[in-house]
Amino acid sequence: MKKLVIALGVSVLLGACAGSGMSNASNSAATPMVGGAPMYPTKDIVDNAVNSKDHTTLVAAVKAADLVATLKSPGPFTVFAPTNASFAALPAGTVDTLLKPENKATLTKVLTYHVVPGRMDSAALMSAINAGGGKAMLKTASGGTLTATMSGGTVWVTDAKGGTAAVTIANVYQSNGVIHVVNKVLLPG
C-alpha cells in the first residue's frame, strides 16, 4: 500500500511536469503548452512530462527514485510540479545529494509531498479554500499536509516548513490527473 501511495504521488508530480499555468487549460479548445511542449489531456503524466523542457530536473528525480513505472497508473492525482528554476533555487548541492542512491527514501518523500490524491483543479481548490475560511488543508501522498490559500488572484501553497510557492500555471489536465506548476520546491516537515 505504501509503494502504491508513493507511486501515485510521484505520478502526480511527474504530471506536474506536464502542467504549466494557472489558466484553465482544460476548458480551452487549444492544447496547453508547458516547457515548450504540448500537454495532451489524453496522455498520462509521464507521457507528457518527459517532453517539458521546464521539468527535466523533476523527471530526473522521478527516475532516480525509481518511480517512473508507477506514474502511469490511473489516479487521479493532483501534482504541484516545481520547475527546473525551483530546484535550482535550493541550496547548492541539494539536488545532487537527493539524486544519490543512498538518499532515495528522502527523495521519494519530497516528490510524493507534491502529490495530492484526487483531481483538484483550480475550481475545486478555490471551493476548498472558501469552505475552510480562506485555507484548504491538503493531505499529500507522503502523508504530510500542504496549505492552500488565495491572495491577489494567485493560489499559494505553503509547506510544513513555512515555505510558500505560487501556482504559476494551473489546470494542466492529464488522463490520470491535473498538474499545477509551482515556483518553489515544497518541503515536508
mmCIF file of C-alpha atoms in Angstrom:
data_model
loop_
_atom_site.group_PDB
_atom_site.id
_atom_site.type_symbol
_atom_site.label_atom_id
_atom_site.label_comp_id
_atom_site.label_asym_id
_atom_site.label_seq_id
_atom_site.Cartn_x
_atom_site.Cartn_y
_atom_site.Cartn_z
ATOM 1 C CA MET A 1 0.000 0.000 0.000
ATOM 2 C CA LYS A 2 2.851 2.377 0.885
ATOM 3 C CA LYS A 3 4.514 1.774 -2.501
ATOM 4 C CA LEU A 4 1.195 2.425 -4.258
ATOM 5 C CA VAL A 5 0.717 5.733 -2.425
ATOM 6 C CA ILE A 6 4.290 6.741 -3.232
ATOM 7 C CA ALA A 7 3.873 5.698 -6.828
ATOM 8 C CA LEU A 8 0.656 7.635 -7.112
ATOM 9 C CA GLY A 9 2.263 10.675 -5.588
ATOM 10 C CA VAL A 10 5.161 10.564 -7.964
ATOM 11 C CA SER A 11 2.897 10.094 -10.930
ATOM 12 C CA VAL A 12 1.111 13.217 -9.941
ATOM 13 C CA LEU A 13 4.407 15.010 -9.576
ATOM 14 C CA LEU A 14 5.515 13.954 -12.996
ATOM 15 C CA GLY A 15 2.192 15.142 -14.247
ATOM 16 C CA ALA A 16 3.206 18.455 -12.938
ATOM 17 C CA CYS A 17 5.925 18.385 -15.488
ATOM 18 C CA ALA A 18 3.153 18.366 -17.969
ATOM 19 C CA GLY A 19 1.359 21.339 -16.496
ATOM 20 C CA SER A 20 2.266 24.950 -16.685
ATOM 21 C CA GLY A 21 -0.099 27.682 -15.687
ATOM 22 C CA MET A 22 -2.889 28.935 -13.505
ATOM 23 C CA SER A 23 -5.140 29.287 -16.516
ATOM 24 C CA ASN A 24 -7.976 26.895 -17.104
ATOM 25 C CA ALA A 25 -6.274 24.928 -19.861
ATOM 26 C CA SER A 26 -8.703 22.031 -19.681
ATOM 27 C CA ASN A 27 -11.652 24.150 -20.735
ATOM 28 C CA SER A 28 -9.775 25.516 -23.693
ATOM 29 C CA ALA A 29 -10.018 24.009 -27.150
ATOM 30 C CA ALA A 30 -6.261 24.515 -27.521
ATOM 31 C CA THR A 31 -3.760 22.052 -26.093
ATOM 32 C CA PRO A 32 -1.803 23.775 -23.285
ATOM 33 C CA MET A 33 1.949 24.186 -23.721
ATOM 34 C CA VAL A 34 4.341 23.529 -20.839
ATOM 35 C CA GLY A 35 8.068 23.830 -21.212
ATOM 36 C CA GLY A 36 7.648 24.312 -24.948
ATOM 37 C CA ALA A 37 5.714 21.077 -25.433
ATOM 38 C CA PRO A 38 2.019 20.390 -25.890
ATOM 39 C CA MET A 39 0.361 18.680 -22.915
ATOM 40 C CA TYR A 40 -2.289 16.362 -24.264
ATOM 41 C CA PRO A 41 -5.169 15.591 -21.889
ATOM 42 C CA THR A 42 -5.421 12.117 -23.415
ATOM 43 C CA LYS A 43 -1.869 11.232 -22.327
ATOM 44 C CA ASP A 44 -0.787 10.322 -18.813
ATOM 45 C CA ILE A 45 1.500 12.348 -16.617
ATOM 46 C CA VAL A 46 4.667 10.521 -17.647
ATOM 47 C CA ASP A 47 3.995 10.643 -21.378
ATOM 48 C CA ASN A 48 3.522 14.417 -21.169
ATOM 49 C CA ALA A 49 6.145 15.291 -18.540
ATOM 50 C CA VAL A 50 9.134 13.887 -20.369
ATOM 51 C CA ASN A 51 8.625 16.486 -23.109
ATOM 52 C CA SER A 52 8.596 19.593 -20.886
ATOM 53 C CA LYS A 53 11.907 21.482 -21.005
ATOM 54 C CA ASP A 54 10.904 23.181 -17.728
ATOM 55 C CA HIS A 55 10.709 19.928 -15.793
ATOM 56 C CA THR A 56 13.855 17.976 -16.679
ATOM 57 C CA THR A 57 15.078 18.049 -13.061
ATOM 58 C CA LEU A 58 11.744 16.710 -11.836
ATOM 59 C CA VAL A 59 11.825 13.933 -14.426
ATOM 60 C CA ALA A 60 15.408 13.049 -13.406
ATOM 61 C CA ALA A 61 14.325 12.933 -9.761
ATOM 62 C CA VAL A 62 11.415 10.631 -10.555
ATOM 63 C CA LYS A 63 13.797 8.330 -12.422
ATOM 64 C CA ALA A 64 16.297 8.368 -9.528
ATOM 65 C CA ALA A 65 13.507 7.423 -7.131
ATOM 66 C CA ASP A 66 12.545 4.522 -9.449
ATOM 67 C CA LEU A 67 9.008 5.888 -9.672
ATOM 68 C CA VAL A 68 8.607 6.148 -13.431
ATOM 69 C CA ALA A 69 6.672 2.888 -13.781
ATOM 70 C CA THR A 70 4.194 3.983 -11.127
ATOM 71 C CA LEU A 71 3.481 7.319 -12.791
ATOM 72 C CA LYS A 72 1.409 5.683 -15.455
ATOM 73 C CA SER A 73 -1.246 4.462 -13.009
ATOM 74 C CA PRO A 74 -4.854 5.654 -13.460
ATOM 75 C CA GLY A 75 -5.017 8.054 -10.486
ATOM 76 C CA PRO A 76 -6.473 10.604 -10.425
ATOM 77 C CA PHE A 77 -3.756 12.769 -8.894
ATOM 78 C CA THR A 78 -3.152 16.453 -8.333
ATOM 79 C CA VAL A 79 0.503 17.388 -8.728
ATOM 80 C CA PHE A 80 2.118 20.641 -7.680
ATOM 81 C CA ALA A 81 5.051 20.496 -10.092
ATOM 82 C CA PRO A 82 8.181 22.540 -9.394
ATOM 83 C CA THR A 83 10.144 23.803 -12.391
ATOM 84 C CA ASN A 84 13.862 23.457 -13.037
ATOM 85 C CA ALA A 85 14.308 27.005 -11.669
ATOM 86 C CA SER A 86 12.569 25.914 -8.453
ATOM 87 C CA PHE A 87 15.074 23.110 -7.952
ATOM 88 C CA ALA A 88 17.964 25.431 -8.866
ATOM 89 C CA ALA A 89 16.875 27.818 -6.076
ATOM 90 C CA LEU A 90 17.532 25.164 -3.418
ATOM 91 C CA PRO A 91 20.820 25.459 -1.510
ATOM 92 C CA ALA A 92 23.861 24.447 -3.563
ATOM 93 C CA GLY A 93 24.323 20.685 -3.741
ATOM 94 C CA THR A 94 20.809 19.797 -2.545
ATOM 95 C CA VAL A 95 19.598 18.294 -5.817
ATOM 96 C CA ASP A 96 22.825 16.369 -6.409
ATOM 97 C CA THR A 97 22.630 14.979 -2.876
ATOM 98 C CA LEU A 98 18.981 13.959 -3.236
ATOM 99 C CA LEU A 99 19.705 12.171 -6.519
ATOM 100 C CA LYS A 100 22.274 9.854 -4.891
ATOM 101 C CA PRO A 101 21.065 6.248 -4.488
ATOM 102 C CA GLU A 102 21.575 6.329 -0.718
ATOM 103 C CA ASN A 103 19.073 9.217 -0.460
ATOM 104 C CA LYS A 104 16.287 7.523 -2.439
ATOM 105 C CA ALA A 105 13.880 7.408 0.553
ATOM 106 C CA THR A 106 14.280 11.140 1.213
ATOM 107 C CA LEU A 107 13.878 11.955 -2.471
ATOM 108 C CA THR A 108 10.727 9.842 -2.641
ATOM 109 C CA LYS A 109 9.277 11.656 0.395
ATOM 110 C CA VAL A 110 9.978 15.064 -1.167
ATOM 111 C CA LEU A 111 8.449 14.046 -4.506
ATOM 112 C CA THR A 112 5.304 12.493 -3.046
ATOM 113 C CA TYR A 113 4.843 15.565 -0.827
ATOM 114 C CA HIS A 114 3.955 17.410 -4.048
ATOM 115 C CA VAL A 115 1.136 14.970 -4.867
ATOM 116 C CA VAL A 116 -2.415 15.070 -3.552
ATOM 117 C CA PRO A 117 -4.637 12.074 -4.306
ATOM 118 C CA GLY A 118 -7.679 13.052 -6.385
ATOM 119 C CA ARG A 119 -8.245 15.599 -9.133
ATOM 120 C CA MET A 120 -8.252 19.123 -7.654
ATOM 121 C CA ASP A 121 -8.429 21.645 -10.444
ATOM 122 C CA SER A 122 -8.478 25.365 -9.611
ATOM 123 C CA ALA A 123 -12.268 25.364 -9.121
ATOM 124 C CA ALA A 124 -12.002 22.527 -6.574
ATOM 125 C CA LEU A 125 -9.070 24.261 -4.857
ATOM 126 C CA MET A 126 -10.996 27.531 -4.604
ATOM 127 C CA SER A 127 -14.029 25.696 -3.253
ATOM 128 C CA ALA A 128 -11.886 24.010 -0.582
ATOM 129 C CA ILE A 129 -10.196 27.332 0.299
ATOM 130 C CA ASN A 130 -13.583 29.044 0.649
ATOM 131 C CA ALA A 131 -15.022 26.167 2.689
ATOM 132 C CA GLY A 132 -12.002 26.356 5.008
ATOM 133 C CA GLY A 133 -12.471 30.067 5.704
ATOM 134 C CA GLY A 134 -9.558 31.051 3.468
ATOM 135 C CA LYS A 135 -7.382 27.940 3.883
ATOM 136 C CA ALA A 136 -7.528 24.440 2.450
ATOM 137 C CA MET A 137 -5.567 21.700 4.174
ATOM 138 C CA LEU A 138 -4.431 19.185 1.538
ATOM 139 C CA LYS A 139 -3.255 15.700 2.571
ATOM 140 C CA THR A 140 -0.339 14.603 0.383
ATOM 141 C CA ALA A 141 0.604 11.144 -0.870
ATOM 142 C CA SER A 142 3.595 11.216 1.513
ATOM 143 C CA GLY A 143 1.246 11.670 4.490
ATOM 144 C CA GLY A 144 2.098 15.346 5.003
ATOM 145 C CA THR A 145 -0.091 18.408 4.686
ATOM 146 C CA LEU A 146 0.022 21.379 2.325
ATOM 147 C CA THR A 147 -1.986 24.541 2.984
ATOM 148 C CA ALA A 148 -3.578 26.304 0.015
ATOM 149 C CA THR A 149 -4.652 29.955 0.204
ATOM 150 C CA MET A 150 -5.613 32.680 -2.254
ATOM 151 C CA SER A 151 -4.118 36.164 -2.388
ATOM 152 C CA GLY A 152 -4.209 38.733 -5.168
ATOM 153 C CA GLY A 153 -5.670 36.306 -7.678
ATOM 154 C CA THR A 154 -2.904 33.745 -7.052
ATOM 155 C CA VAL A 155 -3.184 30.386 -5.318
ATOM 156 C CA TRP A 156 -0.376 29.935 -2.792
ATOM 157 C CA VAL A 157 0.734 26.594 -1.366
ATOM 158 C CA THR A 158 2.534 26.549 1.987
ATOM 159 C CA ASP A 159 4.652 23.590 3.060
ATOM 160 C CA ALA A 160 5.329 22.147 6.533
ATOM 161 C CA LYS A 161 8.416 24.356 6.953
ATOM 162 C CA GLY A 162 6.511 27.569 6.184
ATOM 163 C CA GLY A 163 7.820 27.948 2.631
ATOM 164 C CA THR A 164 5.342 29.215 0.065
ATOM 165 C CA ALA A 165 5.010 28.534 -3.639
ATOM 166 C CA ALA A 166 2.787 30.309 -6.133
ATOM 167 C CA VAL A 167 0.798 28.338 -8.663
ATOM 168 C CA THR A 168 2.076 29.832 -11.911
ATOM 169 C CA ILE A 169 0.211 27.553 -14.330
ATOM 170 C CA ALA A 170 -2.973 25.779 -13.272
ATOM 171 C CA ASN A 171 -5.234 23.117 -14.664
ATOM 172 C CA VAL A 172 -2.955 21.201 -16.978
ATOM 173 C CA TYR A 173 -5.125 18.131 -17.333
ATOM 174 C CA GLN A 174 -3.746 14.639 -17.919
ATOM 175 C CA SER A 175 -5.555 11.362 -18.436
ATOM 176 C CA ASN A 176 -4.657 10.448 -14.838
ATOM 177 C CA GLY A 177 -4.867 13.808 -13.069
ATOM 178 C CA VAL A 178 -4.200 17.514 -13.127
ATOM 179 C CA ILE A 179 -0.961 19.444 -12.777
ATOM 180 C CA HIS A 180 -0.410 22.871 -11.244
ATOM 181 C CA VAL A 181 3.061 24.276 -11.933
ATOM 182 C CA VAL A 182 4.620 25.938 -8.872
ATOM 183 C CA ASN A 183 7.613 28.236 -8.498
ATOM 184 C CA LYS A 184 9.220 26.569 -5.480
ATOM 185 C CA VAL A 185 10.055 23.092 -4.222
ATOM 186 C CA LEU A 186 7.782 22.264 -1.298
ATOM 187 C CA LEU A 187 9.440 20.586 1.680
ATOM 188 C CA PRO A 188 7.892 18.128 4.128
ATOM 189 C CA GLY A 189 8.341 18.600 7.869
#
